[in-house]
Amino acid sequence: MNQAHMNQAPMNQAHVKHTQKLSKQWIGSIAAWFALALPFATAVHAQTAQEIVSATDKVRNPREPFRVTLKLTEFVAGKERDHDGLTVFSKEDPATHQFRNLVQYVEPPRDSGKRVLLDGHSLWFYDPDSKVSVRISPQQRLIGQAAIGDILTVNLATDYTATVVGTEKIDDAAHQARQCWHLELKAASDVATYNRVEYWVEQGSSYPIKGKFYADSGRLLKIVYYRNFAEQLGAVRPTEAVILDAVDSSLATIATFGDYSHQDIPEAWFQRDYLPHLQVP
């Protein structure tokens, strides 16, 4: 081996060692960056989930005070067994962003005049025969699989904390494929009807497609599909919800929303003491 090659060998070995040192430093820097960035990325992801829920709230709920008629129809093995008719008056509280609700029973005649009030904190049931209002749970059953909390106007983004489970392509109520965000909602408010909800929101449109609702024990109570999207008060909204019993699939209740209209709702309507004196047109 000549002198030139002998001199070059130590230089090549030094260069390799220097390169390896730089590579280790670079890899260490990248690892440190990911360690610092991961909590930030997780926080952004959680906030994005909350924004998805907020967007679907805007699809479901008009921003101005409104009234809507609601028909609840109970089915057993595909045959109608019973139905109720209600009128719901809803108004968002600008301070809490929670909706206050007044529900007026219309049908059947034996229930006409009964009322349910959600004043932002508590849920009250008023019976005109006894002229007494009593506190009730939002899981109090109305008819079939429909509970009081299922038919109230609520902002899920206010009542629940959301996280993204992932993205999924699922079938909607008409067996059409929809590309959705799969969200998990955990109760963050005392007025939340359910402890936990799985929620599927269509990407792009923010349409609510499907929900699974769980009891405090973790037991699945019901599965809900949203369908018949139509223009109502300036936006396309679901006008029907199919509520399926999670244990017995032969039991179902359809909630049909119609006759949306803006209405100036007096503050007195959301006061428990005013319920016996309320004159609803």
GROMACS .gro file of C-alpha atoms in nm:
model
  281
    1MET     CA    1   0.000   0.000   0.000
    2ASN     CA    2   0.149   0.337  -0.098
    3GLN     CA    3   0.180   0.632   0.137
    4ALA     CA    4  -0.117   0.822  -0.013
    5HIS     CA    5  -0.356   0.535   0.054
    6MET     CA    6  -0.220   0.488   0.405
    7ASN     CA    7  -0.280   0.857   0.482
    8GLN     CA    8  -0.634   0.845   0.331
    9ALA     CA    9  -0.755   0.553   0.547
   10PRO     CA   10  -0.741   0.739   0.882
   11MET     CA   11  -0.915   1.037   0.719
   12ASN     CA   12  -1.201   0.816   0.591
   13GLN     CA   13  -1.242   0.656   0.932
   14ALA     CA   14  -1.260   0.999   1.099
   15HIS     CA   15  -1.519   1.115   0.844
   16VAL     CA   16  -1.736   0.809   0.908
   17LYS     CA   17  -1.722   0.861   1.284
   18HIS     CA   18  -1.815   1.230   1.242
   19THR     CA   19  -2.108   1.139   1.017
   20GLN     CA   20  -2.233   0.880   1.265
   21LYS     CA   21  -2.213   1.133   1.546
   22LEU     CA   22  -2.414   1.389   1.344
   23SER     CA   23  -2.672   1.120   1.256
   24LYS     CA   24  -2.720   1.029   1.623
   25GLN     CA   25  -2.758   1.397   1.714
   26TRP     CA   26  -3.012   1.447   1.434
   27ILE     CA   27  -3.214   1.142   1.535
   28GLY     CA   28  -3.205   1.257   1.898
   29SER     CA   29  -3.330   1.602   1.796
   30ILE     CA   30  -3.617   1.455   1.593
   31ALA     CA   31  -3.717   1.227   1.883
   32ALA     CA   32  -3.715   1.523   2.122
   33TRP     CA   33  -3.928   1.727   1.879
   34PHE     CA   34  -4.190   1.450   1.856
   35ALA     CA   35  -4.195   1.418   2.236
   36LEU     CA   36  -4.266   1.790   2.266
   37ALA     CA   37  -4.512   1.801   1.977
   38LEU     CA   38  -4.722   1.500   2.078
   39PRO     CA   39  -4.913   1.668   2.365
   40PHE     CA   40  -4.976   1.969   2.142
   41ALA     CA   41  -5.105   1.749   1.860
   42THR     CA   42  -5.334   1.565   2.101
   43ALA     CA   43  -5.478   1.893   2.228
   44VAL     CA   44  -5.543   2.013   1.873
   45HIS     CA   45  -5.709   1.678   1.793
   46ALA     CA   46  -5.939   1.709   2.097
   47GLN     CA   47  -6.033   2.065   2.003
   48THR     CA   48  -6.107   1.952   1.648
   49ALA     CA   49  -6.347   1.692   1.788
   50GLN     CA   50  -6.530   1.963   1.981
   51GLU     CA   51  -6.555   2.173   1.665
   52ILE     CA   52  -6.707   1.877   1.478
   53VAL     CA   53  -6.977   1.844   1.745
   54SER     CA   54  -7.039   2.219   1.740
   55ALA     CA   55  -7.083   2.206   1.361
   56THR     CA   56  -7.340   1.927   1.382
   57ASP     CA   57  -7.522   2.119   1.659
   58LYS     CA   58  -7.569   2.400   1.407
   59VAL     CA   59  -7.718   2.152   1.161
   60ARG     CA   60  -7.968   2.022   1.416
   61ASN     CA   61  -8.059   2.347   1.590
   62PRO     CA   62  -8.175   2.683   1.451
   63ARG     CA   63  -7.989   2.975   1.609
   64GLU     CA   64  -8.293   3.197   1.667
   65PRO     CA   65  -8.572   3.106   1.914
   66PHE     CA   66  -8.812   2.866   1.743
   67ARG     CA   67  -9.101   2.625   1.777
   68VAL     CA   68  -9.140   2.284   1.618
   69THR     CA   69  -9.410   2.019   1.622
   70LEU     CA   70  -9.310   1.667   1.712
   71LYS     CA   71  -9.489   1.339   1.654
   72LEU     CA   72  -9.366   1.030   1.838
   73THR     CA   73  -9.485   0.699   1.694
   74GLU     CA   74  -9.413   0.371   1.871
   75PHE     CA   75  -9.379   0.051   1.667
   76VAL     CA   76  -9.370  -0.312   1.778
   77ALA     CA   77  -9.257  -0.563   1.514
   78GLY     CA   78  -9.328  -0.300   1.247
   79LYS     CA   79  -9.685  -0.224   1.361
   80GLU     CA   80  -9.789   0.106   1.519
   81ARG     CA   81  -9.889   0.071   1.883
   82ASP     CA   82  -9.915   0.429   2.012
   83HIS     CA   83  -9.833   0.790   1.934
   84ASP     CA   84  -9.793   1.128   2.103
   85GLY     CA   85  -9.808   1.482   1.966
   86LEU     CA   86  -9.598   1.761   2.118
   87THR     CA   87  -9.496   2.119   2.050
   88VAL     CA   88  -9.143   2.219   2.151
   89PHE     CA   89  -9.037   2.581   2.214
   90SER     CA   90  -8.659   2.633   2.229
   91LYS     CA   91  -8.434   2.928   2.301
   92GLU     CA   92  -8.057   2.934   2.352
   93ASP     CA   93  -7.919   3.098   2.664
   94PRO     CA   94  -7.643   3.333   2.539
   95ALA     CA   95  -7.456   3.302   2.870
   96THR     CA   96  -7.431   2.921   2.885
   97HIS     CA   97  -7.507   2.826   2.521
   98GLN     CA   98  -7.748   2.566   2.655
   99PHE     CA   99  -8.102   2.556   2.524
  100ARG     CA  100  -8.401   2.617   2.742
  101ASN     CA  101  -8.705   2.414   2.637
  102LEU     CA  102  -9.076   2.418   2.695
  103VAL     CA  103  -9.262   2.108   2.577
  104GLN     CA  104  -9.640   2.126   2.542
  105TYR     CA  105  -9.839   1.801   2.513
  106VAL     CA  106 -10.099   1.811   2.235
  107GLU     CA  107 -10.200   1.448   2.176
  108PRO     CA  108 -10.358   1.225   2.294
  109PRO     CA  109 -10.638   1.441   2.441
  110ARG     CA  110 -10.593   1.288   2.788
  111ASP     CA  111 -10.244   1.442   2.803
  112SER     CA  112 -10.330   1.781   2.652
  113GLY     CA  113 -10.203   2.066   2.869
  114LYS     CA  114  -9.922   1.872   3.033
  115ARG     CA  115  -9.584   2.044   3.008
  116VAL     CA  116  -9.215   1.976   3.050
  117LEU     CA  117  -8.973   2.258   3.125
  118LEU     CA  118  -8.595   2.256   3.093
  119ASP     CA  119  -8.484   2.585   3.246
  120GLY     CA  120  -8.114   2.531   3.183
  121HIS     CA  121  -8.049   2.358   3.515
  122SER     CA  122  -8.343   2.132   3.600
  123LEU     CA  123  -8.620   1.942   3.425
  124TRP     CA  124  -8.977   1.987   3.549
  125PHE     CA  125  -9.304   1.810   3.462
  126TYR     CA  126  -9.632   1.997   3.510
  127ASP     CA  127  -9.973   1.829   3.527
  128PRO     CA  128 -10.273   2.066   3.492
  129ASP     CA  129 -10.498   1.828   3.687
  130SER     CA  130 -10.289   1.848   4.002
  131LYS     CA  131 -10.146   2.192   3.919
  132VAL     CA  132  -9.815   2.068   4.060
  133SER     CA  133  -9.474   2.062   3.893
  134VAL     CA  134  -9.230   1.788   3.992
  135ARG     CA  135  -8.865   1.741   3.906
  136ILE     CA  136  -8.792   1.456   3.664
  137SER     CA  137  -8.493   1.290   3.499
  138PRO     CA  138  -8.413   1.354   3.131
  139GLN     CA  139  -8.423   0.973   3.092
  140GLN     CA  140  -8.791   0.972   3.192
  141ARG     CA  141  -8.966   0.780   2.917
  142LEU     CA  142  -9.225   0.956   2.702
  143ILE     CA  143  -9.339   0.678   2.474
  144GLY     CA  144  -9.173   0.366   2.342
  145GLN     CA  145  -8.795   0.414   2.324
  146ALA     CA  146  -8.812   0.796   2.337
  147ALA     CA  147  -8.709   0.968   2.658
  148ILE     CA  148  -8.766   1.332   2.747
  149GLY     CA  149  -8.399   1.408   2.685
  150ASP     CA  150  -8.419   1.263   2.333
  151ILE     CA  151  -8.666   1.524   2.210
  152LEU     CA  152  -8.523   1.834   2.380
  153THR     CA  153  -8.315   2.084   2.184
  154VAL     CA  154  -7.960   2.059   2.321
  155ASN     CA  155  -7.612   2.170   2.221
  156LEU     CA  156  -7.404   1.854   2.251
  157ALA     CA  157  -7.083   2.059   2.240
  158THR     CA  158  -7.190   2.226   2.565
  159ASP     CA  159  -7.313   1.916   2.747
  160TYR     CA  160  -7.038   1.673   2.639
  161THR     CA  161  -6.662   1.653   2.594
  162ALA     CA  162  -6.574   1.496   2.259
  163THR     CA  163  -6.283   1.295   2.125
  164VAL     CA  164  -6.227   1.152   1.778
  165VAL     CA  165  -6.222   0.772   1.766
  166GLY     CA  166  -6.147   0.769   1.394
  167THR     CA  167  -6.309   0.789   1.053
  168GLU     CA  168  -6.548   0.522   0.926
  169LYS     CA  169  -6.774   0.454   0.631
  170ILE     CA  170  -7.112   0.346   0.770
  171ASP     CA  171  -7.460   0.289   0.630
  172ASP     CA  172  -7.724   0.549   0.711
  173ALA     CA  173  -8.093   0.480   0.776
  174ALA     CA  174  -8.150   0.431   0.401
  175HIS     CA  175  -7.852   0.190   0.375
  176GLN     CA  176  -7.648   0.449   0.186
  177ALA     CA  177  -7.275   0.465   0.263
  178ARG     CA  178  -7.159   0.779   0.445
  179GLN     CA  179  -6.799   0.874   0.528
  180CYS     CA  180  -6.813   0.985   0.890
  181TRP     CA  181  -6.620   1.104   1.189
  182HIS     CA  182  -6.665   0.854   1.471
  183LEU     CA  183  -6.678   1.049   1.798
  184GLU     CA  184  -6.702   0.957   2.162
  185LEU     CA  185  -6.888   1.200   2.388
  186LYS     CA  186  -6.855   1.202   2.766
  187ALA     CA  187  -7.100   1.394   2.985
  188ALA     CA  188  -6.958   1.728   3.099
  189SER     CA  189  -7.278   1.879   3.241
  190ASP     CA  190  -7.537   1.782   3.500
  191VAL     CA  191  -7.812   1.825   3.240
  192ALA     CA  192  -7.657   1.578   2.994
  193THR     CA  193  -7.910   1.300   2.932
  194TYR     CA  194  -7.654   1.022   2.889
  195ASN     CA  195  -7.321   0.944   3.049
  196ARG     CA  196  -7.163   0.837   2.720
  197VAL     CA  197  -7.254   0.866   2.353
  198GLU     CA  198  -7.097   0.731   2.036
  199TYR     CA  199  -7.175   0.967   1.751
  200TRP     CA  200  -7.118   0.950   1.377
  201VAL     CA  201  -7.108   1.280   1.187
  202GLU     CA  202  -7.074   1.293   0.808
  203GLN     CA  203  -6.755   1.456   0.690
  204GLY     CA  204  -6.809   1.768   0.481
  205SER     CA  205  -7.181   1.818   0.554
  206SER     CA  206  -7.163   1.782   0.936
  207TYR     CA  207  -7.492   1.589   0.919
  208PRO     CA  208  -7.560   1.368   1.222
  209ILE     CA  209  -7.599   1.013   1.089
  210LYS     CA  210  -7.607   0.774   1.384
  211GLY     CA  211  -7.578   0.767   1.762
  212LYS     CA  212  -7.538   0.504   2.032
  213PHE     CA  213  -7.650   0.606   2.380
  214TYR     CA  214  -7.526   0.443   2.701
  215ALA     CA  215  -7.648   0.425   3.062
  216ASP     CA  216  -7.426   0.520   3.358
  217SER     CA  217  -7.353   0.149   3.402
  218GLY     CA  218  -7.208   0.132   3.051
  219ARG     CA  219  -7.503  -0.064   2.908
  220LEU     CA  220  -7.609   0.031   2.556
  221LEU     CA  221  -7.966   0.167   2.577
  222LYS     CA  222  -8.059   0.271   2.226
  223ILE     CA  223  -7.936   0.329   1.874
  224VAL     CA  224  -8.059   0.632   1.679
  225TYR     CA  225  -8.048   0.698   1.305
  226TYR     CA  226  -8.113   1.047   1.167
  227ARG     CA  227  -8.283   1.076   0.828
  228ASN     CA  228  -8.508   1.274   0.590
  229PHE     CA  229  -8.286   1.582   0.573
  230ALA     CA  230  -8.477   1.886   0.451
  231GLU     CA  231  -8.453   2.265   0.440
  232GLN     CA  232  -8.587   2.409   0.766
  233LEU     CA  233  -8.533   2.767   0.887
  234GLY     CA  234  -8.240   2.838   0.657
  235ALA     CA  235  -8.049   2.511   0.681
  236VAL     CA  236  -8.079   2.144   0.591
  237ARG     CA  237  -8.171   1.950   0.904
  238PRO     CA  238  -8.279   1.595   0.993
  239THR     CA  239  -8.657   1.583   1.025
  240GLU     CA  240  -8.680   1.226   1.155
  241ALA     CA  241  -8.498   1.018   1.414
  242VAL     CA  242  -8.542   0.642   1.427
  243ILE     CA  243  -8.488   0.524   1.786
  244LEU     CA  244  -8.413   0.151   1.816
  245ASP     CA  245  -8.414  -0.050   2.136
  246ALA     CA  246  -8.060  -0.186   2.183
  247VAL     CA  247  -8.185  -0.516   2.333
  248ASP     CA  248  -8.505  -0.590   2.139
  249SER     CA  249  -8.476  -0.484   1.774
  250SER     CA  250  -8.852  -0.529   1.723
  251LEU     CA  251  -8.910  -0.217   1.935
  252ALA     CA  252  -8.870   0.119   1.761
  253THR     CA  253  -8.995   0.475   1.793
  254ILE     CA  254  -8.989   0.736   1.515
  255ALA     CA  255  -8.965   1.103   1.609
  256THR     CA  256  -9.088   1.329   1.328
  257PHE     CA  257  -9.015   1.704   1.343
  258GLY     CA  258  -9.217   1.950   1.136
  259ASP     CA  259  -9.369   2.297   1.106
  260TYR     CA  260  -9.050   2.475   1.214
  261SER     CA  261  -9.104   2.847   1.268
  262HIS     CA  262  -8.922   3.132   1.438
  263GLN     CA  263  -9.101   3.259   1.748
  264ASP     CA  264  -9.037   3.529   2.003
  265ILE     CA  265  -9.048   3.332   2.329
  266PRO     CA  266  -9.096   3.534   2.651
  267GLU     CA  267  -8.850   3.469   2.933
  268ALA     CA  268  -9.145   3.399   3.166
  269TRP     CA  269  -9.215   3.077   2.975
  270PHE     CA  270  -8.897   2.927   3.120
  271GLN     CA  271  -8.990   2.993   3.483
  272ARG     CA  272  -9.125   2.701   3.682
  273ASP     CA  273  -9.368   2.918   3.884
  274TYR     CA  274  -9.526   3.046   3.562
  275LEU     CA  275  -9.621   2.700   3.428
  276PRO     CA  276  -9.978   2.702   3.572
  277HIS     CA  277 -10.047   3.043   3.414
  278LEU     CA  278  -9.892   2.977   3.075
  279GLN     CA  279 -10.114   3.038   2.770
  280VAL     CA  280  -9.953   2.870   2.471
  281PRO     CA  281 -10.104   2.959   2.130
   0.00000   0.00000   0.00000
